[in-house]
PDB file of C-alpha atoms in Angstrom:
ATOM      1  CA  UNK A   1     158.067  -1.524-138.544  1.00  0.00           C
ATOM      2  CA  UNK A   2     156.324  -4.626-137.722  1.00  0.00           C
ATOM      3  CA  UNK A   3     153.416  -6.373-136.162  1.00  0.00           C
ATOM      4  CA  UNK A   4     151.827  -4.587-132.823  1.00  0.00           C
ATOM      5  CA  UNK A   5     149.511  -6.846-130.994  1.00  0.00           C
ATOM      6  CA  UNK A   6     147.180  -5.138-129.051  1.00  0.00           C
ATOM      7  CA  UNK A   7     143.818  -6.123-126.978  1.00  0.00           C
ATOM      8  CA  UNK A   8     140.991  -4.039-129.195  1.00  0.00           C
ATOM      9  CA  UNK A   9     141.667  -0.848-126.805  1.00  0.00           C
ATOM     10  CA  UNK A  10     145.660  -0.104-126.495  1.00  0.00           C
ATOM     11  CA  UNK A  11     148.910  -1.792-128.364  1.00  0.00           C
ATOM     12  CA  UNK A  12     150.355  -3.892-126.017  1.00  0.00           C
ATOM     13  CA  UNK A  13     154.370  -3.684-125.164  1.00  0.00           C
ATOM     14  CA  UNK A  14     157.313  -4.956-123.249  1.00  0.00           C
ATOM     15  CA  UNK A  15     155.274  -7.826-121.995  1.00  0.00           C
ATOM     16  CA  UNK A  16     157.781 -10.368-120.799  1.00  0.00           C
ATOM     17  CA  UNK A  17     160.510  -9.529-118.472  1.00  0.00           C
ATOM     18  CA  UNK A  18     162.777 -12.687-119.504  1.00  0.00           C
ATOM     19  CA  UNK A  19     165.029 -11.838-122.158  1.00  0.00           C
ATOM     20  CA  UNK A  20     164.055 -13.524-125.302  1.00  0.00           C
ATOM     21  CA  UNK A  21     167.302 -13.009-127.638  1.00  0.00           C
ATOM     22  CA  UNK A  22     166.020 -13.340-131.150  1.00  0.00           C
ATOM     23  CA  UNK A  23     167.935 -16.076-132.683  1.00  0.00           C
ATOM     24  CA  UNK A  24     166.536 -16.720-136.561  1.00  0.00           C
ATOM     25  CA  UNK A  25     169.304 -19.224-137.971  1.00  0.00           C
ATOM     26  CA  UNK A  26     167.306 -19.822-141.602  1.00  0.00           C
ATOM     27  CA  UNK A  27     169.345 -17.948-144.001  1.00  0.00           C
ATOM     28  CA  UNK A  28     166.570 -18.053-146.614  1.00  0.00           C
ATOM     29  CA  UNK A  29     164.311 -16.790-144.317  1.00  0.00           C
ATOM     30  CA  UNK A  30     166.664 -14.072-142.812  1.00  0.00           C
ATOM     31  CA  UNK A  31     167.415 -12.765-146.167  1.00  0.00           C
ATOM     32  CA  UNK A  32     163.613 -12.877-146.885  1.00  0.00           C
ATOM     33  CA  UNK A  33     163.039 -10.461-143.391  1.00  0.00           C
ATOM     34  CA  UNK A  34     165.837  -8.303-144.581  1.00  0.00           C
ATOM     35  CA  UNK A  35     164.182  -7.442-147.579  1.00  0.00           C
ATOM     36  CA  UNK A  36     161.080  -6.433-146.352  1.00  0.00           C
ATOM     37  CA  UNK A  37     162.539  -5.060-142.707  1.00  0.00           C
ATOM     38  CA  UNK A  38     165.948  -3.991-143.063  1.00  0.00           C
ATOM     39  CA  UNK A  39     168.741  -3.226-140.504  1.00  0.00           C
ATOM     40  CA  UNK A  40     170.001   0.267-140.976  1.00  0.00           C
ATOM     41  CA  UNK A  41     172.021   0.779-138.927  1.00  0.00           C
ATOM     42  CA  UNK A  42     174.306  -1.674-140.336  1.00  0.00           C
ATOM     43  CA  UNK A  43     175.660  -3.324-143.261  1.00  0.00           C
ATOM     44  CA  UNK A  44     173.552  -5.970-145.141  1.00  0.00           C
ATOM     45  CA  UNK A  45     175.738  -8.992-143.814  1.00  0.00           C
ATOM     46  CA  UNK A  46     176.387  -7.325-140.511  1.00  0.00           C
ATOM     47  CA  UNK A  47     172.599  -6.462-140.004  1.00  0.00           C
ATOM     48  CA  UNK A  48     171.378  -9.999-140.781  1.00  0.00           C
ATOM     49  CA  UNK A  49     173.780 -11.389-138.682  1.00  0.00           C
ATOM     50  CA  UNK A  50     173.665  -9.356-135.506  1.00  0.00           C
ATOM     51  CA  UNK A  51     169.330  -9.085-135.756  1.00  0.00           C
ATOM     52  CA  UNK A  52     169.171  -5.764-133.330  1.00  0.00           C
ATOM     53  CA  UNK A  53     166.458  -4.251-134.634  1.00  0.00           C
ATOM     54  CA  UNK A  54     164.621  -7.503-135.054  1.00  0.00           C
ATOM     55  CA  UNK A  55     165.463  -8.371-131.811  1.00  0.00           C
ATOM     56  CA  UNK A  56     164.385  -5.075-130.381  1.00  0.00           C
ATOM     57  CA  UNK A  57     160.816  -5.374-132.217  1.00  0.00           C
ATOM     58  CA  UNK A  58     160.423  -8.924-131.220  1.00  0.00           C
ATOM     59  CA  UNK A  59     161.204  -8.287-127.223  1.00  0.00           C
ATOM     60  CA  UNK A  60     159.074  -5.119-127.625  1.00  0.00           C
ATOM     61  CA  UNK A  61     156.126  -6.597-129.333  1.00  0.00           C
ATOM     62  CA  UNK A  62     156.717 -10.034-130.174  1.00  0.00           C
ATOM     63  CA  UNK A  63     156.604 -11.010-126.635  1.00  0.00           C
ATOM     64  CA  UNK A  64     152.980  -9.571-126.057  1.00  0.00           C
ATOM     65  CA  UNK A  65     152.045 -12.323-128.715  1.00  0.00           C
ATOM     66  CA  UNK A  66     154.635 -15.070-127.422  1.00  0.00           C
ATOM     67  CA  UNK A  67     151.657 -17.408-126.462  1.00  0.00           C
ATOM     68  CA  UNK A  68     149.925 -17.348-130.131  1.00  0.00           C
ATOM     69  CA  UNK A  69     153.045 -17.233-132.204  1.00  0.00           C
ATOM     70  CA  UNK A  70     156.382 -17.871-131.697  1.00  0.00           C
ATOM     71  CA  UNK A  71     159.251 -16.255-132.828  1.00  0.00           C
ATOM     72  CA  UNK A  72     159.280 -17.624-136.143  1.00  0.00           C
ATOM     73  CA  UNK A  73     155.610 -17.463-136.404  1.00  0.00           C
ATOM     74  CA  UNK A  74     155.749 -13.129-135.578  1.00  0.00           C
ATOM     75  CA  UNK A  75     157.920 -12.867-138.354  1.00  0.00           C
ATOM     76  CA  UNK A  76     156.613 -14.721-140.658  1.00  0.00           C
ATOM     77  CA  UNK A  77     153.388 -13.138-140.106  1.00  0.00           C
ATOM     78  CA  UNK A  78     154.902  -9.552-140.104  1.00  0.00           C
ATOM     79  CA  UNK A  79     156.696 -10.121-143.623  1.00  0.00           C
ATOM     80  CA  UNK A  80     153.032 -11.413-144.804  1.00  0.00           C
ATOM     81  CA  UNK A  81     151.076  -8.333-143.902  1.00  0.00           C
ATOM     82  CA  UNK A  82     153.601  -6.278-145.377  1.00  0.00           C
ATOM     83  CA  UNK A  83     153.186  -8.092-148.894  1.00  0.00           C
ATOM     84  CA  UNK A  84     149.738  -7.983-148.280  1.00  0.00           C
ATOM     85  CA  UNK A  85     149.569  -4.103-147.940  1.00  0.00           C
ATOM     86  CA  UNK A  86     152.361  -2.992-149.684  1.00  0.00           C
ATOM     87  CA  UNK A  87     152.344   0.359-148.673  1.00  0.00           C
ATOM     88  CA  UNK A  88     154.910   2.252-150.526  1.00  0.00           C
ATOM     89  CA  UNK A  89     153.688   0.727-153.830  1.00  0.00           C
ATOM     90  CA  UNK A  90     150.060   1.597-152.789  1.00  0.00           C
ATOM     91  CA  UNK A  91     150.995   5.064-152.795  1.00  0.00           C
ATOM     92  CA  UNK A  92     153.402   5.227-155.763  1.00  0.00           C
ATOM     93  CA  UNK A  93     150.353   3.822-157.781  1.00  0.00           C
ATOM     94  CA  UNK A  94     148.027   6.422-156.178  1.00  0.00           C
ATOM     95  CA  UNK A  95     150.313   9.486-157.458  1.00  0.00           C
ATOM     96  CA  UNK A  96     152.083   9.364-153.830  1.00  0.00           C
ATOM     97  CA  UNK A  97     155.853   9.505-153.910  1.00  0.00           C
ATOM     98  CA  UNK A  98     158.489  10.015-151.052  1.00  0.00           C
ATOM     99  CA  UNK A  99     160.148  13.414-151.198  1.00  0.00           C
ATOM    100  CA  UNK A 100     156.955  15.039-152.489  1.00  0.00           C
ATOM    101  CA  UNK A 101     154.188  17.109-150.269  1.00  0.00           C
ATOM    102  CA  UNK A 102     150.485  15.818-149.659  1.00  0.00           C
ATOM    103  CA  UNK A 103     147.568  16.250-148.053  1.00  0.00           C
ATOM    104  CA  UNK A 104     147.645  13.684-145.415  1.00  0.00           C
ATOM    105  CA  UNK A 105     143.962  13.353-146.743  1.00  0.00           C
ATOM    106  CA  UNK A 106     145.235  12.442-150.146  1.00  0.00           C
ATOM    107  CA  UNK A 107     147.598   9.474-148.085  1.00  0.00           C
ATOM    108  CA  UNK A 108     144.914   8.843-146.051  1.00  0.00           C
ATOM    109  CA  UNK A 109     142.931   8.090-149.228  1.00  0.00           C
ATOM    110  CA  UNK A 110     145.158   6.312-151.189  1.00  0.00           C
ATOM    111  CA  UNK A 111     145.947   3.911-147.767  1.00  0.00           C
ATOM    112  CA  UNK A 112     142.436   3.081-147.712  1.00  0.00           C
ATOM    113  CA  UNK A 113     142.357   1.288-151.082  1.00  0.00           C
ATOM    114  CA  UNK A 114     144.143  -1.368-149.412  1.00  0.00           C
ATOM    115  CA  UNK A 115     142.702  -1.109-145.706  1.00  0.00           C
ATOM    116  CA  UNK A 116     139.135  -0.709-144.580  1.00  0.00           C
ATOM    117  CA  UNK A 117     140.428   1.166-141.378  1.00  0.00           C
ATOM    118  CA  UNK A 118     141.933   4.723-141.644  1.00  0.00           C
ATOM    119  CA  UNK A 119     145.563   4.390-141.126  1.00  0.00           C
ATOM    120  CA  UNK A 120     147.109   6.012-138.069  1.00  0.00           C
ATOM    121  CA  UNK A 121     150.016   8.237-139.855  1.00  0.00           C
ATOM    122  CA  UNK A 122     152.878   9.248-137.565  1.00  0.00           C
ATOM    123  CA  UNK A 123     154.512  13.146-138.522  1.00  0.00           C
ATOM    124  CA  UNK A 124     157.575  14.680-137.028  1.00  0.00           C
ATOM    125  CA  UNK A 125     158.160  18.472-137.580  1.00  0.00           C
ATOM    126  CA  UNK A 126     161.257  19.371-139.405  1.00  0.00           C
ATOM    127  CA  UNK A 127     163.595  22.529-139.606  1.00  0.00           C
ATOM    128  CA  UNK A 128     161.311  25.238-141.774  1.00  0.00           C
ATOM    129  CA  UNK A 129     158.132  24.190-140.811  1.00  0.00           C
ATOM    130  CA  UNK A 130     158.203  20.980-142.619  1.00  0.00           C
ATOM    131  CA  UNK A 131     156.153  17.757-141.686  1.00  0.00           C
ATOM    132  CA  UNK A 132     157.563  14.571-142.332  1.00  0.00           C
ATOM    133  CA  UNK A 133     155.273  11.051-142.581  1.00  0.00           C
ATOM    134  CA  UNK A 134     157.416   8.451-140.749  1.00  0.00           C
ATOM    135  CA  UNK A 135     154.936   5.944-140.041  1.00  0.00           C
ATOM    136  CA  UNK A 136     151.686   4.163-141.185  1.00  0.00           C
ATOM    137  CA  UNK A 137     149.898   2.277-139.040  1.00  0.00           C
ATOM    138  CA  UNK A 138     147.002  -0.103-140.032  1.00  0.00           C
TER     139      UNK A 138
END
């Protein structure tokens, strides 16, 4: 869920103490972020307009980058490397689809058709013994 900067050893966070209040007024290019990062927690309209979770990614994240792009420029990079990698088509086309049960091998595999580096997947455990991907990292 977004771009992580980090310095070749550890992902950097939380690296400005002002508060920068995310404040994207482009409707195009809200709608456009919505799309490929949506707001769940609210309604479409709502979620655009109130930018939490954008907000909380940028002040998070964003702000360990602040010096080599802005807040315009973090977004607009983050929506291009998720076009770029398309991850939940990447897997759909290599036999991968959400609901089923893998190998994390197999999603490992099928990740690296798109990515030189092995991905960093992120499991929780569920009720039963289950394992549930929630995140890919690349």
């Amino acid at each position: 869920h977004g771009v992580w900067p980090d310095n070749k050893s550890v992902v950097l966070n939380n690296c400005k103490n002002e508060v920068l209040k995310t404040s994207l007024k482009d409707p195009i290019k809200k709608t456009e972020l919505d799309k490929r990062w949506p707001q769940l927690r609210y309604e479409k309209i709502d979620g655009i307009e109130k930018q939490d979770l954008w907000e909380k990614e940028f002040l998070k994240h964003g702000s360990c980058s602040i010096n080599r792009y802005k807040q315009e420029a973090y977004f607009d990079l983050a929506m291009k490397i998720k076009d770029r990698f398309d991850l939940l088509g990447t897997l759909r086309n290599q036999g991968i689809i959400p609901g089923s049960t893998y190998e994390l091998d197999d999603i490992e595999r099928a990740i690296k058709t798109v990515s030189i580096e092995v991905p960093s997947l992120k499991c929780i455990q569920k009720p039963l013994g289950n394992v549930e991907l929630t995140e890919i990292g690349i």
